[in-house]
Amino acid sequence: MTQIMHIDMDAFFASVEQRVNPSLRGKPVIVGGRDNPQLSIICAASYEAKRAGVKNAMPSWKAFQICPQAVFVAADSGKYIYISDQIFEILKTFSPQVEKYSVDEFFLDVTGCEKEYGSLLAMGAEIKRVIFNEFGLTCSIGVAPGKIISKLVAKLRKPDGLIVVDRDQALDILRGMPVEKLCGVGRRLERRFHLLGIETCDQLAEYPPQILKEHFGVVGLWLRKVCRLEDVPFVGYHAHQSDAPKSVGNSQTLKQVSDDPQYIKGWIYLLSEMIAQRMRQKGLQGRCVTFYASDGFHAGFSKQKTFFEPSYDGYEIYKRACAVIDLIKGFVWSVRVLGVSVSLITKAENSYLFHAQIKRDRLLKHVDMINHKYGSWTVFPASLKKAI
Amino acid sequence: MFSNDARWDRHLPSDVRESDVIEVGALFRGGRILPCMFVWQKRRYKIKEITCFWKEKNGTDELYHFSVTDGINLYYIALNARYMSWRLLKVAVLSEEGI
C-alpha cells in the first residue's frame, strides 16, 4: 500500500524570524508586508500570536487589536526560499520521490521506507530531528495512504506533531470530518456542498458520483475519490522545477484603498512588468490576461480576456489588463487589493514581421541582460518610478 | 510556486550604504563560512552566535547573508562572493522588538 508523508513547517516565516532574532523567541510574532505595519496583511503568525487569536491573511490592524503585544516583522522572502530549498535537499536524502508543494510544505512517497528506518514513525522522527538540528525549526508530519489525507492528518497534530495512520485509521478520521477541512475545498465549494446536504467527508464518500459530476465536474469526483482513499497518491519528483506553470501572476495589497486611477494603473503596470520578466526568464508567453480587484472589505471580482497574440512584454500585458478593466461594467476605481495574471501559456517562439516589433523585442532582451547581470529592477520603465 | 522574483522591492537599495563596508574575520570549516568577529567604524565586535544563514543572488552577484549577535545587538552582515567584500546591512538591539 502506498504511503505518503506530508511535511508542514510550523508557522514557517515567523519561526525563521524567531531563529534570526533570539529576542523574538517565545513572543507573539507576526510577519507582514514591508510598507506600514499597521496597514499590512499577516502572511504568518507565530504560535504565540496564533494562541491569542491572530490568523494568517488577517489585516495587521486587526491582529494588533487582538494581540497588542505582537511584534511585527517585515517579510524577507530570500531567507525563506533559501531555507525551504535546503529542507528540500535534506528530504531528497530520505526518499527519491519528493515534491515541493509550497515554500513550507513537502510530500514524500515513503512506501517501503519502514524497512530502512524500522517504522515510518521512526523515519518521521528522524526527519524532524535533522530539520531541527540544522535550522532550529519544527515541523508537523502526517503519513497516510494519500496526499490529501496525509496533509489533513498532519494538521491534526500541529505544531511539532507526528502521526502515521493506516487505511482503516484514515477512514475513521474522515468519518465526521467537516468537508471544508479537505485541501481544495474553499468557502464557495463548502457552501455548495452544504446545499446538497454534504457536511462531512464520509457523506461525500458515499454521495452518488453522477450528481457530484453534475454539480462540481471533475473536482467533485476527485474529492469523492480522496474521501474513499482512492485518489492517485502520486508524488511528483521535483514536480515544480520541471513543470511549466499554467499561469504567471502577481498581486499587491495597497497601503490603503485608492480611488486614483493613475495610481492604480501604475501598480497594474508594475505587476505586469514583474509577470513579463518572470515569463521571459522562463521562455514563456501567454494569451489570456486576468485582472482581479477588491476594496479589501467586500469579496473581490476578476475578469479575463483571451487575446489573439501571445505576449511576454510588460507594457503589452499592462495594456491588455486595462482593456480587461474596460470590459467590467460599472467598474469603480476603489481598490485595495489588485492582481494581474497571464494564462494560456506557451513557449516563447516569436518571429516578428514588422520592424517596430523586432526593435521592441531586442530592447526587452537587452533590458533582461542588464537586469540579469546587475540584479532585478536595475533597468525598468521610467513611468513606473513616477507611478509608485 | 513562491518566487523571490515576485517581490518588486527585492533589490531596492534601502539598507545598504557605502559606509557600511566592514572587515570580517571568518573560519571556513566543513564547507561553511563561520564569521567570528568584525570591525565596524574602527570598533571590534566579537560574534557570539550565528543565528541564521542564507544565500541570495543579485544579478550575477552571490550574496551570503548571516544574522549574528554579539550578545547585545543583532547584526545582518553579507559577503559578496564576487568582490569578496563584507557589508553590514542592518543593526538591531536584541531586546528591541522587531526589525
XYZ file of C-alpha atoms in Angstrom:
487
model
C 0.000 0.000 0.000
C 1.310 3.452 -0.938
C 2.186 5.684 1.994
C 2.595 9.426 1.573
C 4.291 11.697 4.072
C 3.288 15.338 4.321
C 5.711 17.719 5.995
C 4.384 21.088 7.038
C 6.782 23.596 8.576
C 5.225 25.157 11.681
C 4.476 28.894 11.268
C 7.404 28.891 8.859
C 8.114 32.602 8.224
C 7.516 33.563 11.858
C 9.661 30.668 13.125
C 12.514 31.685 10.808
C 12.310 35.250 12.130
C 12.409 33.892 15.679
C 15.554 31.953 14.780
C 17.137 35.049 13.254
C 16.338 37.312 16.196
C 16.699 35.443 19.514
C 14.851 38.205 21.381
C 11.679 37.282 19.450
C 11.651 33.681 20.669
C 8.644 32.916 22.851
C 6.960 36.167 21.815
C 3.926 36.639 19.549
C 5.427 37.480 16.166
C 3.508 38.494 13.074
C 5.113 38.686 9.642
C 3.666 41.027 7.048
C 4.471 43.388 4.207
C 7.276 45.932 4.192
C 5.337 49.161 3.927
C 3.349 50.007 7.015
C 2.977 47.523 9.890
C -0.499 48.907 10.589
C -1.705 48.551 7.006
C -0.375 45.154 6.114
C -1.748 41.661 5.692
C -0.459 38.945 8.006
C 1.339 36.304 5.972
C 2.487 34.306 9.012
C 1.947 34.367 12.751
C 3.947 32.548 15.403
C 2.114 30.047 17.580
C 2.245 32.552 20.446
C 0.306 35.008 18.245
C -1.996 32.261 16.943
C -2.893 31.309 20.505
C -4.015 34.915 21.037
C -6.341 34.569 18.022
C -4.230 36.008 15.191
C -4.783 34.233 11.889
C -2.928 34.227 8.590
C -4.252 36.656 5.950
C -5.748 38.868 8.671
C -5.265 42.662 8.312
C -2.443 43.707 10.648
C -4.531 46.393 12.406
C -6.951 43.644 13.399
C -4.075 41.437 14.580
C -2.776 44.307 16.757
C -6.282 44.777 18.158
C -6.444 41.097 19.147
C -2.835 40.867 20.268
C -1.438 44.350 21.081
C 1.864 42.936 22.324
C 2.541 41.252 18.955
C 5.889 42.069 17.333
C 5.719 42.946 13.649
C 8.499 41.782 11.339
C 8.635 42.665 7.642
C 8.753 39.548 5.461
C 12.067 38.740 3.801
C 11.359 36.088 1.205
C 15.025 35.472 0.274
C 15.599 33.869 3.668
C 12.500 31.703 3.496
C 13.183 30.497 -0.047
C 16.783 29.553 0.753
C 15.844 27.620 3.906
C 12.960 25.937 2.068
C 15.351 24.839 -0.705
C 17.768 23.457 1.898
C 14.979 21.482 3.576
C 14.037 20.120 0.155
C 17.642 18.971 -0.364
C 17.596 17.212 3.034
C 14.309 15.473 2.210
C 15.753 14.152 -1.052
C 18.174 12.114 1.044
C 15.217 10.348 2.681
C 13.209 9.460 -0.427
C 13.759 9.804 -4.183
C 10.132 10.827 -4.600
C 9.867 14.310 -3.132
C 7.541 17.099 -4.140
C 7.858 20.695 -3.039
C 4.200 21.563 -2.694
C 4.813 25.114 -1.481
C 7.539 27.092 0.263
C 6.750 25.362 3.581
C 5.099 22.087 2.561
C 6.536 18.922 1.072
C 5.255 15.490 0.060
C 7.353 12.332 0.162
C 6.458 8.930 -1.161
C 7.619 6.793 1.760
C 6.238 3.454 0.597
C 8.573 0.714 1.809
C 10.807 3.114 3.772
C 9.842 1.430 7.052
C 12.293 -1.342 6.135
C 15.209 1.071 6.401
C 14.086 3.061 9.436
C 12.232 0.349 11.378
C 8.940 2.185 11.058
C 7.505 5.243 9.348
C 7.126 6.800 12.776
C 10.902 6.430 13.301
C 11.542 7.885 9.839
C 9.320 10.879 10.597
C 11.085 11.414 13.915
C 14.462 11.305 12.170
C 13.350 13.896 9.592
C 12.102 16.153 12.375
C 15.400 15.732 14.234
C 17.539 16.574 11.195
C 15.486 19.663 10.284
C 15.554 20.889 13.878
C 19.294 20.323 14.252
C 20.052 22.101 11.001
C 17.676 25.078 11.202
C 16.164 25.061 14.705
C 12.724 24.785 13.141
C 9.905 22.401 13.974
C 7.526 20.770 11.535
C 4.398 18.646 11.633
C 4.379 15.361 9.788
C 1.450 13.242 8.702
C 1.728 9.864 6.988
C -1.340 8.348 5.334
C -2.294 6.373 2.223
C -2.952 9.524 0.134
C -1.643 13.045 -0.395
C -4.697 14.959 0.727
C -5.262 12.685 3.706
C -1.634 12.967 4.815
C -1.977 16.756 4.671
C -5.180 16.529 6.680
C -3.719 14.308 9.398
C -0.542 16.427 9.664
C -2.803 19.373 10.511
C -4.395 17.397 13.339
C -1.116 17.286 15.245
C 0.172 20.824 14.711
C 2.541 22.152 15.936
C 5.550 19.840 16.135
C 3.393 16.735 15.603
C 3.973 13.356 14.044
C 1.215 10.940 13.102
C 1.131 7.790 10.987
C -2.242 6.322 10.027
C -3.130 3.217 8.052
C -6.126 2.864 5.755
C -8.625 1.963 8.493
C -7.464 4.750 10.770
C -7.638 7.227 7.876
C -11.233 6.182 7.157
C -12.006 6.617 10.863
C -10.551 10.150 10.791
C -12.603 11.014 7.711
C -15.787 9.854 9.433
C -17.416 13.005 10.775
C -14.618 15.264 9.498
C -16.156 18.503 8.106
C -15.771 18.549 4.342
C -14.212 22.055 4.413
C -11.164 20.636 6.188
C -10.131 18.958 2.930
C -7.424 20.686 0.930
C -9.088 22.152 -2.159
C -12.426 22.902 -0.504
C -12.772 26.655 -0.133
C -15.670 28.663 1.244
C -17.577 28.680 -2.032
C -17.268 24.918 -2.565
C -18.131 24.310 1.087
C -21.384 26.288 0.718
C -22.282 24.324 -2.428
C -21.578 21.006 -0.679
C -23.767 22.078 2.254
C -26.604 22.937 -0.128
C -26.508 19.314 -1.302
C -26.552 18.153 2.318
C -22.906 17.091 2.298
C -21.407 18.146 5.624
C -18.739 15.526 6.289
C -16.095 13.628 4.336
C -17.835 10.272 4.817
C -21.050 11.764 3.405
C -19.066 12.931 0.384
C -17.506 9.473 0.011
C -20.963 7.878 -0.204
C -22.562 10.526 -2.447
C -23.678 9.376 -5.914
C -20.868 10.251 -8.336
C -23.221 11.262 -11.162
C -24.774 14.043 -9.066
C -21.330 15.214 -7.937
C -20.152 15.329 -11.536
C -23.224 17.322 -12.498
C -22.666 19.925 -9.786
C -18.894 20.084 -9.426
C -17.431 18.398 -12.503
C -14.169 16.513 -12.135
C -13.348 18.307 -8.860
C -16.369 16.713 -7.197
C -15.409 13.260 -8.426
C -11.795 13.751 -7.361
C -12.789 14.871 -3.844
C -15.093 11.857 -3.568
C -12.168 9.630 -4.506
C -9.989 11.377 -1.900
C -12.599 10.644 0.781
C -12.705 7.000 -0.307
C -8.887 6.877 -0.247
C -8.902 6.116 -3.950
C -7.027 9.199 -5.190
C -3.825 8.627 -7.114
C -1.150 9.237 -4.486
C 1.423 10.462 -6.984
C 4.311 12.433 -5.601
C 5.898 14.338 -8.468
C 9.658 14.143 -8.435
C 10.805 17.771 -8.330
C 7.447 18.497 -9.898
C 7.667 22.249 -9.518
C 11.069 22.534 -11.116
C 10.197 20.735 -14.307
C 6.571 21.648 -14.963
C 5.704 24.712 -16.992
C 3.289 26.869 -14.991
C -0.337 27.166 -16.028
C -0.333 30.843 -15.211
C 2.034 33.547 -14.033
C 0.595 36.224 -11.789
C 1.245 38.812 -9.146
C -0.952 40.662 -6.715
C -0.450 43.574 -4.394
C -2.248 44.950 -1.376
C -2.035 48.748 -1.471
C -1.292 50.768 1.663
C -4.890 51.944 1.662
C -7.956 51.961 -0.540
C -7.184 54.067 -3.578
C -9.640 55.786 -5.883
C -6.922 57.287 -8.087
C -6.981 55.547 -11.497
C -3.438 56.742 -12.318
C -2.026 55.302 -9.105
C -3.882 52.007 -9.575
C -2.792 51.803 -13.215
C 0.792 52.418 -12.077
C 0.549 49.323 -9.920
C -1.066 47.336 -12.731
C 1.899 48.288 -14.922
C 4.383 47.291 -12.230
C 2.663 43.915 -11.692
C 2.579 43.410 -15.480
C 6.318 44.127 -15.730
C 7.050 41.645 -12.918
C 4.982 38.972 -14.657
C 6.618 39.681 -18.009
C 10.136 39.488 -16.560
C 9.412 36.105 -14.992
C 7.830 34.822 -18.202
C 10.807 35.909 -20.288
C 13.192 34.287 -17.787
C 11.370 31.009 -18.289
C 10.977 31.450 -22.044
C 7.200 31.639 -21.863
C 4.438 33.815 -23.224
C 0.690 33.934 -22.622
C -2.525 34.937 -24.358
C -5.082 35.272 -21.574
C -4.916 38.179 -19.115
C -6.899 38.165 -15.870
C -7.447 41.215 -13.688
C -8.518 40.920 -10.059
C -9.535 43.706 -7.707
C -11.054 44.142 -4.290
C -11.603 47.102 -1.999
C -10.488 44.953 0.924
C -13.912 44.963 2.566
C -16.059 43.075 0.071
C -15.347 39.936 -1.912
C -13.184 40.728 -4.915
C -14.007 40.067 -8.528
C -11.991 39.045 -11.533
C -12.378 39.316 -15.278
C -10.292 37.836 -18.042
C -9.886 38.098 -21.776
C -8.074 35.924 -24.269
C -6.106 37.762 -26.937
C -5.051 36.505 -30.331
C -1.303 37.068 -29.963
C 0.650 35.706 -27.016
C 2.963 38.166 -25.270
C 5.801 38.447 -22.753
C 6.034 42.216 -22.935
C 5.131 44.007 -19.678
C 3.686 47.032 -21.440
C 1.535 44.835 -23.659
C 0.268 42.874 -20.643
C -0.485 46.196 -18.923
C -2.462 47.433 -21.951
C -4.349 44.151 -22.036
C -5.138 44.360 -18.298
C -6.513 47.872 -18.888
C -8.597 46.503 -21.770
C -9.955 43.856 -19.386
C -10.926 46.620 -16.905
C -12.800 48.380 -19.710
C -14.873 45.225 -20.094
C -16.056 45.397 -16.472
C -19.405 47.146 -16.433
C -19.608 49.856 -13.781
C -16.058 49.336 -12.533
C -15.472 51.578 -9.521
C -11.925 52.844 -9.019
C -11.857 51.934 -5.358
C -9.150 49.339 -4.945
C -7.084 47.957 -2.060
C -6.050 44.572 -3.464
C -5.283 44.078 -7.131
C -3.802 41.304 -9.172
C -2.848 40.529 -12.737
C -2.147 37.103 -14.157
C -1.380 35.661 -17.559
C -2.551 32.194 -18.571
C -2.797 30.058 -21.733
C 0.956 29.849 -21.505
C 3.060 28.591 -24.386
C 6.768 28.508 -25.150
C 8.053 31.826 -26.421
C 8.830 31.312 -30.089
C 8.376 34.595 -31.839
C 9.334 35.582 -35.327
C 8.246 39.152 -35.967
C 7.450 40.627 -39.316
C 7.459 44.337 -38.552
C 10.483 46.421 -37.680
C 8.861 48.039 -34.612
C 8.159 44.612 -33.094
C 11.689 43.393 -33.775
C 13.084 46.581 -32.203
C 10.867 46.238 -29.147
C 11.832 42.584 -28.711
C 15.518 43.483 -28.964
C 15.038 46.182 -26.327
C 13.396 43.692 -23.932
C 16.251 41.241 -24.438
C 18.825 43.906 -23.623
C 16.906 45.059 -20.543
C 16.805 41.444 -19.388
C 20.538 41.045 -19.965
C 21.324 44.114 -17.849
C 18.929 43.036 -15.081
C 20.329 39.529 -15.140
C 23.843 40.829 -14.638
C 23.226 43.646 -12.174
C 20.038 42.448 -10.422
C 16.297 42.820 -10.902
C 14.987 46.324 -11.477
C 18.363 47.798 -12.363
C 16.644 48.990 -15.545
C 12.887 49.493 -15.598
C 10.365 51.711 -17.415
C 10.691 55.294 -16.181
C 6.930 55.645 -15.905
C 6.961 53.125 -13.072
C 9.115 55.415 -10.942
C 6.552 58.167 -11.383
C 3.588 55.972 -10.650
C 4.768 54.250 -7.468
C 5.387 28.486 -6.600
C 6.574 31.134 -4.206
C 9.137 33.183 -6.078
C 11.529 35.764 -4.782
C 11.340 37.473 -8.151
C 7.707 38.162 -7.398
C 8.707 40.911 -4.962
C 9.092 44.255 -6.635
C 11.024 45.866 -3.773
C 13.509 42.992 -3.554
C 16.525 44.952 -4.633
C 15.702 48.449 -3.521
C 18.981 49.593 -2.046
C 17.294 50.722 1.168
C 19.525 49.028 3.688
C 22.915 49.048 2.041
C 25.101 52.104 2.441
C 28.568 52.681 1.118
C 29.848 53.414 4.623
C 28.780 50.041 5.922
C 31.669 48.114 4.416
C 33.169 46.069 7.253
C 36.160 43.841 7.859
C 35.313 40.323 8.963
C 37.371 37.536 10.467
C 35.846 34.200 9.449
C 36.584 30.496 9.575
C 35.975 28.333 6.532
C 35.182 24.961 8.066
C 33.338 21.886 6.776
C 32.195 23.717 3.650
C 30.727 26.510 5.744
C 31.672 30.107 6.379
C 31.674 30.980 10.057
C 32.195 34.689 10.747
C 33.865 35.098 14.171
C 34.409 38.838 14.504
C 34.071 42.046 12.540
C 35.403 45.562 12.633
C 32.891 48.337 12.086
C 33.753 52.017 12.479
C 37.115 51.093 13.988
C 35.430 49.029 16.707
C 35.859 45.302 17.008
C 32.778 43.118 17.598
C 33.087 39.503 18.688
C 30.354 37.273 17.244
C 28.738 35.111 19.905
C 26.139 33.374 17.778
C 25.295 32.990 14.100
C 21.514 32.834 14.323
C 20.815 32.249 10.637
C 22.483 31.901 7.240
C 21.025 32.208 3.766
C 22.153 32.847 0.210
C 20.678 35.235 -2.326
C 21.501 36.245 -5.851
C 21.526 39.810 -7.040
C 22.148 39.650 -10.749
C 25.288 37.586 -11.142
C 26.460 38.503 -7.636
C 26.085 35.826 -4.978
C 25.422 37.168 -1.508
C 25.965 35.102 1.642
C 23.807 36.552 4.395
C 24.391 35.998 8.101
C 22.428 37.229 11.072
C 24.800 37.336 14.029
C 24.790 38.589 17.602
C 27.433 39.880 19.937
C 25.073 39.343 22.867
C 23.881 42.950 22.767
C 22.852 43.637 19.206
C 21.687 41.674 16.188
C 23.662 42.357 13.020
C 22.848 41.457 9.442
C 26.101 41.032 7.553
C 26.618 39.818 3.987
C 29.543 38.579 1.953
C 29.535 39.419 -1.743
C 31.318 36.374 -3.171
C 32.159 38.178 -6.405
C 34.033 41.048 -4.804
C 34.918 39.146 -1.601
C 33.671 42.112 0.386
C 31.599 42.203 3.540
C 28.885 44.682 4.376
C 26.868 45.434 7.432
C 23.262 45.698 6.281
C 21.237 46.188 9.451
C 21.669 46.532 13.190
C 19.032 45.988 15.830
C 19.189 45.967 19.599
C 18.419 42.432 20.707
C 15.840 43.461 23.245
C 14.249 45.845 20.743
C 11.126 44.304 19.300
C 11.085 43.605 15.599
C 13.443 44.954 12.975
